[in-house]
Backbone as a printed PyTorch tensor [residue, N CA C, xyz], in Angstrom:
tensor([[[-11.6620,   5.7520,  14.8050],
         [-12.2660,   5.5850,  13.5070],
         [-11.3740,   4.7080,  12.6390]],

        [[-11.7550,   4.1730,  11.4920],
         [-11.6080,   3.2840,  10.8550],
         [-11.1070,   4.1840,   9.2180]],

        [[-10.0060,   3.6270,   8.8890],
         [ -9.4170,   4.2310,   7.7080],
         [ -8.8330,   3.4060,   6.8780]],

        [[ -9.2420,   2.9900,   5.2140],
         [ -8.5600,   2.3710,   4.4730],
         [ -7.3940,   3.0990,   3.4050]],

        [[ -6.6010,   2.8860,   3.3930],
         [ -5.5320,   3.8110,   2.4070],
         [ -6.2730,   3.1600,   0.8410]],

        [[ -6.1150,   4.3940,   0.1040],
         [ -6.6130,   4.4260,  -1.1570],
         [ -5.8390,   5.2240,  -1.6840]],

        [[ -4.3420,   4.7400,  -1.7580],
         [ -3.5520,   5.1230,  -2.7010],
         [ -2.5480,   3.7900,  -2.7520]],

        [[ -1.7800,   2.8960,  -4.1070],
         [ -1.0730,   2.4880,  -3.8750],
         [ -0.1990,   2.0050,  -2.7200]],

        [[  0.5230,   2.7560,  -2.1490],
         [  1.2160,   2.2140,  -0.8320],
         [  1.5920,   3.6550,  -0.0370]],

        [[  0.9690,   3.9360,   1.0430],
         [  0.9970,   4.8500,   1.9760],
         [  2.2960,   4.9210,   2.7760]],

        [[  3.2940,   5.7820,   2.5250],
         [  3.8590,   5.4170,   3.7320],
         [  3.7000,   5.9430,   5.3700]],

        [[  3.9500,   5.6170,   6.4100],
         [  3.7900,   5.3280,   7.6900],
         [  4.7540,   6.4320,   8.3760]],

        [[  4.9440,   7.6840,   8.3990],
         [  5.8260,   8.4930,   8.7060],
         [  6.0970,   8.5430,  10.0960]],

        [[  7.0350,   8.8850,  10.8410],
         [  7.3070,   9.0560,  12.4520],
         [  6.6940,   9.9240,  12.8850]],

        [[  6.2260,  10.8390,  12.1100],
         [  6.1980,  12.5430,  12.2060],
         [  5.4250,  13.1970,  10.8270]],

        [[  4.2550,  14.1890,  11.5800],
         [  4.1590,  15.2830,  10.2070],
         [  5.2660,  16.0240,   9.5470]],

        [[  6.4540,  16.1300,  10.3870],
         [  7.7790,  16.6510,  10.0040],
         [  8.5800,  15.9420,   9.3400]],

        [[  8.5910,  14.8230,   9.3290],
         [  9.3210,  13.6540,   8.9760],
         [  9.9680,  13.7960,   7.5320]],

        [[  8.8820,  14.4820,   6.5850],
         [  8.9590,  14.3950,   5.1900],
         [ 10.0080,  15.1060,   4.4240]],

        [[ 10.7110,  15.2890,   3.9470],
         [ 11.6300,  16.0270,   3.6460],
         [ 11.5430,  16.6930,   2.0810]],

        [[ 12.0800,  18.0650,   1.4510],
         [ 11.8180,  17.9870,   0.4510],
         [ 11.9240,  16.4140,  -0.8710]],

        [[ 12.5550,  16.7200,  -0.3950],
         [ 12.9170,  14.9810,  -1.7420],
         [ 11.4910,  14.2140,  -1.7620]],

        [[ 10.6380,  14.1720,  -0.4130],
         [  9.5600,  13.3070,  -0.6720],
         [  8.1130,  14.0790,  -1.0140]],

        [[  7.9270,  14.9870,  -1.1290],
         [  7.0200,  16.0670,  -1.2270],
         [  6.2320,  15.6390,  -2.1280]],

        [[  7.0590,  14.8520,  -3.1080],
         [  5.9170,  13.9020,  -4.3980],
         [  5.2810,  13.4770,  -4.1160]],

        [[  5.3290,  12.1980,  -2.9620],
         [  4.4910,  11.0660,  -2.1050],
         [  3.3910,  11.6220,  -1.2540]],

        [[  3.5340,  12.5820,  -1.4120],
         [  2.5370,  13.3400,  -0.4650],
         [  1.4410,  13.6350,  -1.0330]],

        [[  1.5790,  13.7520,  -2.4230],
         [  0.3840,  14.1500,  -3.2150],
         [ -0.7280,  13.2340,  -3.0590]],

        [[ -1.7340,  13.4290,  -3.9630],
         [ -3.2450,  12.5190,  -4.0130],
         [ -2.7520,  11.1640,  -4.6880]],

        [[ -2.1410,  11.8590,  -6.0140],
         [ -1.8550,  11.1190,  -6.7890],
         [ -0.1260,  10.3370,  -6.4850]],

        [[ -0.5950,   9.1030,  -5.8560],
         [  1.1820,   8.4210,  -5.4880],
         [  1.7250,   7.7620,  -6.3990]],

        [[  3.4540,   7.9950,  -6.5540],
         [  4.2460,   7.7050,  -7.9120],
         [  4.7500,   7.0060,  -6.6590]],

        [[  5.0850,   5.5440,  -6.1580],
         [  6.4290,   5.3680,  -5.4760],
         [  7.5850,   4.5960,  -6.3090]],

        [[  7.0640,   4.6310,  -7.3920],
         [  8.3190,   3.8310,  -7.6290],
         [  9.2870,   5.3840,  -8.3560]],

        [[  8.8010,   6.3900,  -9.1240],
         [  9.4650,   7.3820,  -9.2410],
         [  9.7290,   8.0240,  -8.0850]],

        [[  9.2050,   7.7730,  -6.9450],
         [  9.5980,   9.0010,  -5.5290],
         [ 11.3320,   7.8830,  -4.8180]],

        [[ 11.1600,   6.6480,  -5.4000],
         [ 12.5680,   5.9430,  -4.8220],
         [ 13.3740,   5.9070,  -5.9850]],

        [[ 13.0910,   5.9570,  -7.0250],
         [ 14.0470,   6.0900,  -8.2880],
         [ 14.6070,   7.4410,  -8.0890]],

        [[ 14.3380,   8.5760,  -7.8160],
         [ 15.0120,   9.9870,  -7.7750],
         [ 15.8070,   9.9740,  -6.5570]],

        [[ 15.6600,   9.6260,  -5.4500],
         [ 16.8660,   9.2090,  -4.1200],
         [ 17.5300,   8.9670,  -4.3870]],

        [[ 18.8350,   9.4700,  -4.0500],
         [ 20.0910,   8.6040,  -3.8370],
         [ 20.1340,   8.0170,  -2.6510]],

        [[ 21.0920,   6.7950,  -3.2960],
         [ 21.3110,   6.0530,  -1.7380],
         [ 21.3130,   6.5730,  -0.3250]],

        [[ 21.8060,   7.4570,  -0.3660],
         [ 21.8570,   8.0530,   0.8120],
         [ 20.6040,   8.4260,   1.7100]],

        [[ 19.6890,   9.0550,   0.8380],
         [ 18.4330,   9.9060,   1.0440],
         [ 17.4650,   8.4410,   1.5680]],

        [[ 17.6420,   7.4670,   0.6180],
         [ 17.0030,   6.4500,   1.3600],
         [ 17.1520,   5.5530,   2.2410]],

        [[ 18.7800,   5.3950,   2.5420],
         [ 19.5590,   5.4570,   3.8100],
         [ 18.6750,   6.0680,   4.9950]],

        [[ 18.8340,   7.4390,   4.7500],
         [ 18.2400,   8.0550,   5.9400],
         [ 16.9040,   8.0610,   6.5770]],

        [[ 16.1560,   7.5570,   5.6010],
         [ 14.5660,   7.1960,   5.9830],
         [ 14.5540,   6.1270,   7.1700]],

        [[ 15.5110,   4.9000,   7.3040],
         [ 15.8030,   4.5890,   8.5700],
         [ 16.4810,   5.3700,   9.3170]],

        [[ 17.9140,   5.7000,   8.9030],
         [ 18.6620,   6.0830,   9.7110],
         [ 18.4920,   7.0870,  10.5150]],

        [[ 17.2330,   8.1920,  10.1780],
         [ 16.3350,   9.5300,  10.9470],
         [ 15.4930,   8.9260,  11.1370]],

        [[ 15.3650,   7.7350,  11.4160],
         [ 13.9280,   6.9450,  11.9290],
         [ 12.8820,   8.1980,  11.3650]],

        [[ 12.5080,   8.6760,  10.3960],
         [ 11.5730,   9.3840,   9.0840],
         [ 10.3780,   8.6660,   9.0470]],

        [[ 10.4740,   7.3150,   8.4240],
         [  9.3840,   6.2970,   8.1850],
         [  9.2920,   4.8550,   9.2330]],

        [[  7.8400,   4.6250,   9.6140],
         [  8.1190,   3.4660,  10.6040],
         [  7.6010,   2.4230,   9.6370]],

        [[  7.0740,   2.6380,   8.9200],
         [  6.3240,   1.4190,   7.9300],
         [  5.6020,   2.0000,   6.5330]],

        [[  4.6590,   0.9480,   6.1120],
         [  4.0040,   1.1860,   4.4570],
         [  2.7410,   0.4300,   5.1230]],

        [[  1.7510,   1.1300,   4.6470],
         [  0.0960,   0.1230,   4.2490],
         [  0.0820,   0.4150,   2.8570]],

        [[ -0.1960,  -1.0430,   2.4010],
         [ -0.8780,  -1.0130,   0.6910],
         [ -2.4240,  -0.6520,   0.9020]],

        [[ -2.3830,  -0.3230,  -0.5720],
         [ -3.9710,   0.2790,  -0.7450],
         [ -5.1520,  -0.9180,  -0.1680]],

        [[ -5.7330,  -0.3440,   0.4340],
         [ -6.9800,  -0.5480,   1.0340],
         [ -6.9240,  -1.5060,   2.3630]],

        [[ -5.6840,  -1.3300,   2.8690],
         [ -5.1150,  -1.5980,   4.1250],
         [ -5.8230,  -1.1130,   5.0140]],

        [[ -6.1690,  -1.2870,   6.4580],
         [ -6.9780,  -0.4750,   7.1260],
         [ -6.0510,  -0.4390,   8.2700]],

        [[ -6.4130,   1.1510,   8.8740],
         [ -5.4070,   1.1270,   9.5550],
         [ -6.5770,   2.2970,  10.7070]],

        [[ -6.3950,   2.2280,  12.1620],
         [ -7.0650,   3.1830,  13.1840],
         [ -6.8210,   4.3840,  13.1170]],

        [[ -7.3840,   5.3360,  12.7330],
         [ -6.8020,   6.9050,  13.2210],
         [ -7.6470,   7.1410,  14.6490]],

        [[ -6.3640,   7.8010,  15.2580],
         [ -6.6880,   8.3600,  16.5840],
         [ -6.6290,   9.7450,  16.8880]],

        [[ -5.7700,  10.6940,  16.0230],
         [ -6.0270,  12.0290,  16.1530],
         [ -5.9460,  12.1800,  14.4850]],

        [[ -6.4610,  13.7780,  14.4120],
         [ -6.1810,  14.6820,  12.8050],
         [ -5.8510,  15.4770,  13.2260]],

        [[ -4.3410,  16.0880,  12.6420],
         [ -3.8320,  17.2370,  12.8080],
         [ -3.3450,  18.1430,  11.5080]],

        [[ -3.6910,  19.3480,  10.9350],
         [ -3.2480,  19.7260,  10.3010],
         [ -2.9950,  18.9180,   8.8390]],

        [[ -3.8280,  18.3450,   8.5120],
         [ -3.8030,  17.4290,   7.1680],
         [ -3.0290,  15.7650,   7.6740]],

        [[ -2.4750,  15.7060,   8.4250],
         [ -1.8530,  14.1570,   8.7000],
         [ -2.8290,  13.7740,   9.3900]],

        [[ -2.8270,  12.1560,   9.4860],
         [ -3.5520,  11.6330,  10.7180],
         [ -2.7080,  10.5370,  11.3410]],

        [[ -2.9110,  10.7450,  12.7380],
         [ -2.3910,   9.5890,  13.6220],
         [ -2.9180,   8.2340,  13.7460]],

        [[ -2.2630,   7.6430,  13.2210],
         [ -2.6950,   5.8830,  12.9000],
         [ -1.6990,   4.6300,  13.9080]],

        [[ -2.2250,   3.8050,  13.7360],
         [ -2.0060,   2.5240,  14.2740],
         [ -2.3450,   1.6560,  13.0530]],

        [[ -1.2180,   0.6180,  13.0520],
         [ -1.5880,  -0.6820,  11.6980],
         [ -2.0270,  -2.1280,  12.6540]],

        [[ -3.7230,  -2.3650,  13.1840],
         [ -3.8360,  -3.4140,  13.7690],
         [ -2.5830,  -5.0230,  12.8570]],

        [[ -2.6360,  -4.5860,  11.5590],
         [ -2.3820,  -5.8070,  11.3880],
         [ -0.8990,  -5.7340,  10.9330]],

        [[  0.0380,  -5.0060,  12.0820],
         [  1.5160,  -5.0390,  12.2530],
         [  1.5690,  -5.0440,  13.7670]],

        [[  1.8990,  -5.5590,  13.8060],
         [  2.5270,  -5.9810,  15.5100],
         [  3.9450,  -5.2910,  16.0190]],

        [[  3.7790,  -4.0700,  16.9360],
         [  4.8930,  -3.5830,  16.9460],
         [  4.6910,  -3.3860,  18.7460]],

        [[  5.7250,  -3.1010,  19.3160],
         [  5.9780,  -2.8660,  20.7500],
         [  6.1080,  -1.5710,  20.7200]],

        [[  5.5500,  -0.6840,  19.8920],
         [  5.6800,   0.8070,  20.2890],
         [  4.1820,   1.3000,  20.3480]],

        [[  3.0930,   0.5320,  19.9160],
         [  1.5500,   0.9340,  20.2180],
         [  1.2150,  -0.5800,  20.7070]],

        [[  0.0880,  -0.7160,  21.6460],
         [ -0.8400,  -2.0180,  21.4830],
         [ -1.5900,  -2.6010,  20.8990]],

        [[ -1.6660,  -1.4670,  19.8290],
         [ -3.2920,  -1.7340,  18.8050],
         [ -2.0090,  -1.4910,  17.8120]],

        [[ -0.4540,  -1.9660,  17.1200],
         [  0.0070,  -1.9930,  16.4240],
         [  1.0080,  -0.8470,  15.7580]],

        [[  1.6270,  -0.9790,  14.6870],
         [  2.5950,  -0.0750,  14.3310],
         [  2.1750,   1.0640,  14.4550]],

        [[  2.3650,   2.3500,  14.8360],
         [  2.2700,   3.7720,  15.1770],
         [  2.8800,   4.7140,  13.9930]],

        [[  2.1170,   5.2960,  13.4190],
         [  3.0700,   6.7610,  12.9780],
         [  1.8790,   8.0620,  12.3080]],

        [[  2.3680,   8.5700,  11.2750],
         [  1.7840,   9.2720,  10.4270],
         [  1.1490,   8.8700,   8.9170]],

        [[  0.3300,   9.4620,   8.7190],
         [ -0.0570,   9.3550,   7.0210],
         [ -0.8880,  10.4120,   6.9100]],

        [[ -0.5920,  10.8160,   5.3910],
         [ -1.9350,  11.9730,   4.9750],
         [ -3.1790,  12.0840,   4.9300]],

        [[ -3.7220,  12.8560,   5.6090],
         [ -5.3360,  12.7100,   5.7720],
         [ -5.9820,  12.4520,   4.0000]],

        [[ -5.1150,  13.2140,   3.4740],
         [ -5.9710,  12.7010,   1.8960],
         [ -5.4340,  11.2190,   0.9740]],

        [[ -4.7910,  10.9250,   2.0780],
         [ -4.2030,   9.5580,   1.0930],
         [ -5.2320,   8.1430,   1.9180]],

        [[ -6.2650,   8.3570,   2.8570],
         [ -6.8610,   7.9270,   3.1680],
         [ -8.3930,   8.0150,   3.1870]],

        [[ -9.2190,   6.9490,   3.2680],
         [-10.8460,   7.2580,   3.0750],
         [-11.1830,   6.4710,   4.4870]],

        [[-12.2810,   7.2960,   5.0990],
         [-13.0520,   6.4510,   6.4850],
         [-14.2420,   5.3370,   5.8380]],

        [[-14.2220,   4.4920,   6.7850],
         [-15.0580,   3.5430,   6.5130],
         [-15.6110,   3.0880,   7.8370]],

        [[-17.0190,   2.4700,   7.5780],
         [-18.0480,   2.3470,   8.6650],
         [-17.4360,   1.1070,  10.0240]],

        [[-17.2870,   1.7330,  11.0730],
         [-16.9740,   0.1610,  11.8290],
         [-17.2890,  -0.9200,  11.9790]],

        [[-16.8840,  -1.8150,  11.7130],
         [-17.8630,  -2.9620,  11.6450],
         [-17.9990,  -3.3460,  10.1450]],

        [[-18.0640,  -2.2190,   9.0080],
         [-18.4340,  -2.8830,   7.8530],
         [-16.6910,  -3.3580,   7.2030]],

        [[-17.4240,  -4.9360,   7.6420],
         [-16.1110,  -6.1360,   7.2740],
         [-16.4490,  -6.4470,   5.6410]],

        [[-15.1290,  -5.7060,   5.3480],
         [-14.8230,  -6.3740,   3.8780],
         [-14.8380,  -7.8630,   3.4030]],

        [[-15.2220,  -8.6280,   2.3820],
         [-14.8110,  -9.1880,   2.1200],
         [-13.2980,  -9.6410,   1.3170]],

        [[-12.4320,  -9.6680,   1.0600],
         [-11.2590,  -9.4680,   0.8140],
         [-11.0200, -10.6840,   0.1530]],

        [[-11.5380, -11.1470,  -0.7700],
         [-10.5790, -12.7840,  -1.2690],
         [-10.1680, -12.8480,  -2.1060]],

        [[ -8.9990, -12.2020,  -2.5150],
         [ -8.5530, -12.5370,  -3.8050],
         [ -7.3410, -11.2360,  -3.0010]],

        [[ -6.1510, -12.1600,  -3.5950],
         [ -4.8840, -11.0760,  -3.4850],
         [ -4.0650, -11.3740,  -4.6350]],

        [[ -3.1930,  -9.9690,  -4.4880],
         [ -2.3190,  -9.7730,  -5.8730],
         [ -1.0690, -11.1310,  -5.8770]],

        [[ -0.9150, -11.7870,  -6.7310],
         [  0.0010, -12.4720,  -6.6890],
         [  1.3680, -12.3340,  -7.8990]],

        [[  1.5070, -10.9040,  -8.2950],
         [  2.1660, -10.9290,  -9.2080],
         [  3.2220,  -9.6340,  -8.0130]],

        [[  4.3260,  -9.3560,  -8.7250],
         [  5.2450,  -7.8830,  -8.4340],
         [  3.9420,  -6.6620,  -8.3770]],

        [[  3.7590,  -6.5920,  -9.6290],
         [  2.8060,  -5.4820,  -9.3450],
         [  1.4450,  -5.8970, -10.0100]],

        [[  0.5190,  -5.1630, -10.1670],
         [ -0.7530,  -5.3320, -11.4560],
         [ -1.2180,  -3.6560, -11.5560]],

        [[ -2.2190,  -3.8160, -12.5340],
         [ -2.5690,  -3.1560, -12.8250],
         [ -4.7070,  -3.1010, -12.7950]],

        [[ -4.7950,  -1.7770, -12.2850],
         [ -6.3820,  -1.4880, -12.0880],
         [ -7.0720,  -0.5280, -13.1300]],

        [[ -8.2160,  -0.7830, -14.0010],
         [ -8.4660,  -0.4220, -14.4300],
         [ -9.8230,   0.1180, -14.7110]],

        [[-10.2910,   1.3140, -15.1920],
         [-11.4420,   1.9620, -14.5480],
         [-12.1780,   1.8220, -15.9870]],

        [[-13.0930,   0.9670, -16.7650],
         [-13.5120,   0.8430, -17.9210],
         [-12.9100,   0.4820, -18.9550]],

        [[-11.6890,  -0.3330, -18.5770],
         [-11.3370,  -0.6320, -19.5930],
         [ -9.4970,   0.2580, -19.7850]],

        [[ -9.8550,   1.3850, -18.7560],
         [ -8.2820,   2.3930, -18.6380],
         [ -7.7880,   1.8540, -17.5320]],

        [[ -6.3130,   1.5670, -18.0660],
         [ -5.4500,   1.8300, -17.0840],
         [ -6.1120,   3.0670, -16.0820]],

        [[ -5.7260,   2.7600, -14.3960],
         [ -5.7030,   3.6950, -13.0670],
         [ -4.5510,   4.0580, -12.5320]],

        [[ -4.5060,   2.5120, -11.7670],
         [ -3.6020,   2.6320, -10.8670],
         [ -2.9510,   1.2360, -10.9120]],

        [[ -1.5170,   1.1250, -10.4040],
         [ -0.9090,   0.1410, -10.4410],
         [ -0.6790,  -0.4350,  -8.8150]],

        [[ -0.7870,  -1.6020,  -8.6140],
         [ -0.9210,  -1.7710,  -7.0100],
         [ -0.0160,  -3.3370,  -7.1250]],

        [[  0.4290,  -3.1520,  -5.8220],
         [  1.8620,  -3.9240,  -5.1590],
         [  0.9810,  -5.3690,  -5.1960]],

        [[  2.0550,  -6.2130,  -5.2840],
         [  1.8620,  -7.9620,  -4.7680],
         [  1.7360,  -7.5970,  -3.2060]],

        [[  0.5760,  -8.9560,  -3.1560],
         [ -0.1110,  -8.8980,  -1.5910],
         [ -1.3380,  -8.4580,  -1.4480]],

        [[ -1.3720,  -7.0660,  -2.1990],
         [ -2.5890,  -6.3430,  -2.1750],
         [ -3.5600,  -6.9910,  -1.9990]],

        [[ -4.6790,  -6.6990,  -0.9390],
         [ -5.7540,  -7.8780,  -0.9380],
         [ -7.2330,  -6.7360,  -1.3620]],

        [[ -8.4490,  -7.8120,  -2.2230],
         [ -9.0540,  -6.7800,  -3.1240],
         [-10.2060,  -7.9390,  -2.6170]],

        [[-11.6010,  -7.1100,  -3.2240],
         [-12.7400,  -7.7640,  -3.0720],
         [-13.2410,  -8.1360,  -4.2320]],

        [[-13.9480,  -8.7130,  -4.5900],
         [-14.4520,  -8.9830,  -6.1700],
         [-16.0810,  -9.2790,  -5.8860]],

        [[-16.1210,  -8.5880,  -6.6700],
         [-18.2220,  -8.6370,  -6.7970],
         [-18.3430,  -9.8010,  -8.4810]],

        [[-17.5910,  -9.2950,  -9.4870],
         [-18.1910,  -9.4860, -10.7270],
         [-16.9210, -10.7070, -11.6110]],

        [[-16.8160, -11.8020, -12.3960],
         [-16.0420, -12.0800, -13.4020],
         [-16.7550, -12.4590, -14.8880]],

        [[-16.0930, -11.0410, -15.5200],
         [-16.0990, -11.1400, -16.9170],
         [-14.8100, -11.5180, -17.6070]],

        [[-15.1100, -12.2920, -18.6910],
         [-14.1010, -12.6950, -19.5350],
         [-12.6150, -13.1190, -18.6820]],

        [[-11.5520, -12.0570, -19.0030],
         [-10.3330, -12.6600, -18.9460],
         [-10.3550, -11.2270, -17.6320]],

        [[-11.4710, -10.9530, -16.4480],
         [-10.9390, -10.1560, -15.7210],
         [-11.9240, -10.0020, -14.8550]],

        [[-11.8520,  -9.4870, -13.1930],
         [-12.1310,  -9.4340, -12.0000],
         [-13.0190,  -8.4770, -11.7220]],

        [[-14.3100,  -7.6280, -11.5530],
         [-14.2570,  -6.5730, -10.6780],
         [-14.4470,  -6.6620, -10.1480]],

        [[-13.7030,  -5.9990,  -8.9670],
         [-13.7110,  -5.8360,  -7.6250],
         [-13.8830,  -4.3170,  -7.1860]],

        [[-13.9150,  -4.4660,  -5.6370],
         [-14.8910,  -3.3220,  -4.9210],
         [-13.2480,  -2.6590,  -4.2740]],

        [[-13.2440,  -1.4490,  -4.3080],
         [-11.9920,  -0.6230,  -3.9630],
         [-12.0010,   0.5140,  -2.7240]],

        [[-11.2120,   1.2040,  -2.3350],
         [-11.5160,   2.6920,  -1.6010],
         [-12.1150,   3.6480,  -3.1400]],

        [[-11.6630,   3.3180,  -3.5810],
         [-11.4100,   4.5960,  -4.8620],
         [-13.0730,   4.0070,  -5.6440]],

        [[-13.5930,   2.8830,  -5.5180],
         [-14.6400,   2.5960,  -6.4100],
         [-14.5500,   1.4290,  -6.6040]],

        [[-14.9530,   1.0180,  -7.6210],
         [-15.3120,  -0.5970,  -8.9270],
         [-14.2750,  -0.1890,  -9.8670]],

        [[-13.4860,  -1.1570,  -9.9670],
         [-12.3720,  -1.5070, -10.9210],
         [-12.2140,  -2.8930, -11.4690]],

        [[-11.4380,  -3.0030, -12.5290],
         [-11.4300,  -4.1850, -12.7260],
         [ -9.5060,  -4.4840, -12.8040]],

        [[ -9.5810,  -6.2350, -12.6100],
         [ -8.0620,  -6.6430, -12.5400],
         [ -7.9880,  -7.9540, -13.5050]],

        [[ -7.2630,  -7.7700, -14.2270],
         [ -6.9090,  -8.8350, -14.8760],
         [ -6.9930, -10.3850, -14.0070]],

        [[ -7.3990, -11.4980, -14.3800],
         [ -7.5890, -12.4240, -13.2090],
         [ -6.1280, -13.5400, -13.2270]],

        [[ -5.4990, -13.1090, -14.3270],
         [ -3.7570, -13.6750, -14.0370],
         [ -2.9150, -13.4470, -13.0530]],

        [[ -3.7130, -11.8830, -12.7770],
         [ -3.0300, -11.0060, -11.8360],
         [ -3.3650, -11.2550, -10.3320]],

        [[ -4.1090, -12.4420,  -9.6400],
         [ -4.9120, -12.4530,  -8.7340],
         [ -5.0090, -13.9020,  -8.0970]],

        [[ -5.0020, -14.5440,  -6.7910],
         [ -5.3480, -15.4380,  -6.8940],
         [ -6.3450, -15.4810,  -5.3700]],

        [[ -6.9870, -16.0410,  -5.4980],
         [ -8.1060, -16.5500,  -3.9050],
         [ -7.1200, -16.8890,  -3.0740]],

        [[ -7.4420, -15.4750,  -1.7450],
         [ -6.4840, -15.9450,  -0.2410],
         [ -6.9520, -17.2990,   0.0290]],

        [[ -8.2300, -18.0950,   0.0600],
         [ -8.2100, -19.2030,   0.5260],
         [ -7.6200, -20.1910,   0.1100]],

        [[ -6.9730, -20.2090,  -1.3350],
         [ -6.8180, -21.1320,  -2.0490],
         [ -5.0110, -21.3880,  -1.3950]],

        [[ -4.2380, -22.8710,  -1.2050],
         [ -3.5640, -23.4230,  -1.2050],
         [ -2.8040, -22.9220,  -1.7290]],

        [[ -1.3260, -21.9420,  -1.9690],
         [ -0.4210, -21.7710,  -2.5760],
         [  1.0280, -22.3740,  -2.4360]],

        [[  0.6410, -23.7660,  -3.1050],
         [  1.7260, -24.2850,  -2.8260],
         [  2.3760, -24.6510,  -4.2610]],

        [[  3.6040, -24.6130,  -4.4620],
         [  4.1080, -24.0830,  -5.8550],
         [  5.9580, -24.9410,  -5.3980]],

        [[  6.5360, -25.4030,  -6.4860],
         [  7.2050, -26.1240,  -6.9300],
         [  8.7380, -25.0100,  -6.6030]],

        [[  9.7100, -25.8770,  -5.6320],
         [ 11.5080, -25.1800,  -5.7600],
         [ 11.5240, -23.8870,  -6.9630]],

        [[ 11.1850, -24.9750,  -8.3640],
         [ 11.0540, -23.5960,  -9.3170],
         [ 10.3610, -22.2940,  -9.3700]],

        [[  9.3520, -22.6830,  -8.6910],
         [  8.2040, -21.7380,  -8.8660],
         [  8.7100, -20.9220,  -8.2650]],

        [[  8.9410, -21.1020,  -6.7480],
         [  9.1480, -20.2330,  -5.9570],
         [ 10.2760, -19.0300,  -6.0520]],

        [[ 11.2380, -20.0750,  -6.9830],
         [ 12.6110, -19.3310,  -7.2180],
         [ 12.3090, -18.1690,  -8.5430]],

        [[ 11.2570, -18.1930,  -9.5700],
         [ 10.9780, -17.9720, -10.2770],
         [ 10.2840, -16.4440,  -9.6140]],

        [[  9.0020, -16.6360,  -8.2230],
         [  8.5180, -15.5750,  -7.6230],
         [  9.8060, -14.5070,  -7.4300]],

        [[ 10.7350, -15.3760,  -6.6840],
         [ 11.0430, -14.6060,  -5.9020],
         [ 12.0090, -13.4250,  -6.7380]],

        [[ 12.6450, -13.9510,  -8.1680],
         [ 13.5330, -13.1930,  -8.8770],
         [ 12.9050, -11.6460,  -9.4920]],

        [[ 11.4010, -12.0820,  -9.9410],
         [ 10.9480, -10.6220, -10.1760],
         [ 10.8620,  -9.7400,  -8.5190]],

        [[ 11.5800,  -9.9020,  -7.8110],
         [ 11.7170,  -8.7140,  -6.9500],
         [ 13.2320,  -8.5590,  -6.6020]],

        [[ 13.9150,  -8.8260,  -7.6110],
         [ 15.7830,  -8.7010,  -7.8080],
         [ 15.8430,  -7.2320,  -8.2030]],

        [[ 16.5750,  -6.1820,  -7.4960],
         [ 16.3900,  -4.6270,  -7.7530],
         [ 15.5090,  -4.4380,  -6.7280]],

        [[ 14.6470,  -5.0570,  -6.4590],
         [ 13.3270,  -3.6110,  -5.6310],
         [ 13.7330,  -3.5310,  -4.6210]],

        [[ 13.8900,  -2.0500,  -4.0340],
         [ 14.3460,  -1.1270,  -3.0550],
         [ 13.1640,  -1.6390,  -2.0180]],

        [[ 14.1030,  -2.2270,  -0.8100],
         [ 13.3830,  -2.2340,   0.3240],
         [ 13.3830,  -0.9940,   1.1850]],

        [[ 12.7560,  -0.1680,   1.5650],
         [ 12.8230,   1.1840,   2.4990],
         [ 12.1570,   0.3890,   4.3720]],

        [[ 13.6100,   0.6660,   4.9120],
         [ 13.4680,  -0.5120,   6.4560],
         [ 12.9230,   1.2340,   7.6240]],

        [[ 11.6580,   0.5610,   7.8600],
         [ 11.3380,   2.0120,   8.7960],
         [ 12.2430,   1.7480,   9.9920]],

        [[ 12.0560,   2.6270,  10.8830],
         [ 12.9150,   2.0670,  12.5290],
         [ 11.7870,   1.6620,  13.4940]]])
């Protein structure tokens, strides 16, 4: 079966065991990750490789195979990570509620991805949810100065600063690039094994 994560950024656990108190936050419906890596100490996030804990992350509305459900986790594969430990891609865990099934075959359209650090989604006008650069989103509607697009979670809308068409050419100037790359100076990379 076919599963899109509909939370911010899922992480990819080794194990239903994997989780340790410290991460018990991430587990919820509702995902904080940037408060679940701000409360770690170095160490604690050290060990998420170093206990091989986590093998990877899917951003929201990532799709990823489940092959078994056990006890609230489900066993997944990430077709679109290439790893030598599954054939159909990266292998591990995620929470059965941090994910929604979707029909096989029904191919998203996807054109428009996040091109900022983060953005922000909004459900009428409210702040939702905040979702990672990369994120790739669908868009049905453009009003004014903003996007809606089609989600796991529903119809939201995104600011359209925040966004640009996967098809479109991103080709951008020494500066530019140097400019991308500084708003991610600080952000905690977490390296699965």
């Amino acid at each position: 079966m076919i599963y899109e994560s509909k939370v911010p950024v899922a992480n990819v656990w080794t194990a239903p065991q994997s989780p340790r108190e410290v991460d018990r936050k991430i587990l919820q419906s509702t995902v904080q990750i940037k408060e679940w890596i701000d409360q770690q100490t170095y160490e604690e996030k050290l060990a998420l490789c170093e206990e091989n804990l986590i093998q990877s992350q899917v951003l929201f509305g990532e799709r990823v195979i489940g092959l078994e459900e056990t006890d609230g986790w489900m066993k997944v594969v990430i077709p679109q990570q290439a790893s030598r430990k599954h054939p159909q891609g990266y292998p591990g865990y995620i929470p059965v509620q941090h994910l929604k099934q979707v029909t096989e075959g029904e191919a998203s359209a996807r054109t428009f991805i996040v091109c900022q650090k983060k953005a922000v989604l909004y459900q009428k006008g409210k702040a939702d949810m905040e979702i990672s650069f990369l994120t790739e989103l669908e868009p049905v509607e453009e009003t004014g100065d903003h996007f809606h697009v089609l989600t796991p979670v529903g119809r939201r809308e995104i600011k359209k600063k925040d966004v640009r068409p996967v098809s479109s050419p991103f080709t951008m100037s020494g500066k530019d690039a140097l400019a991308m790359g500084k708003q991610f100076i600080g952000l905690s990379y977490l390296w699965g094994a």
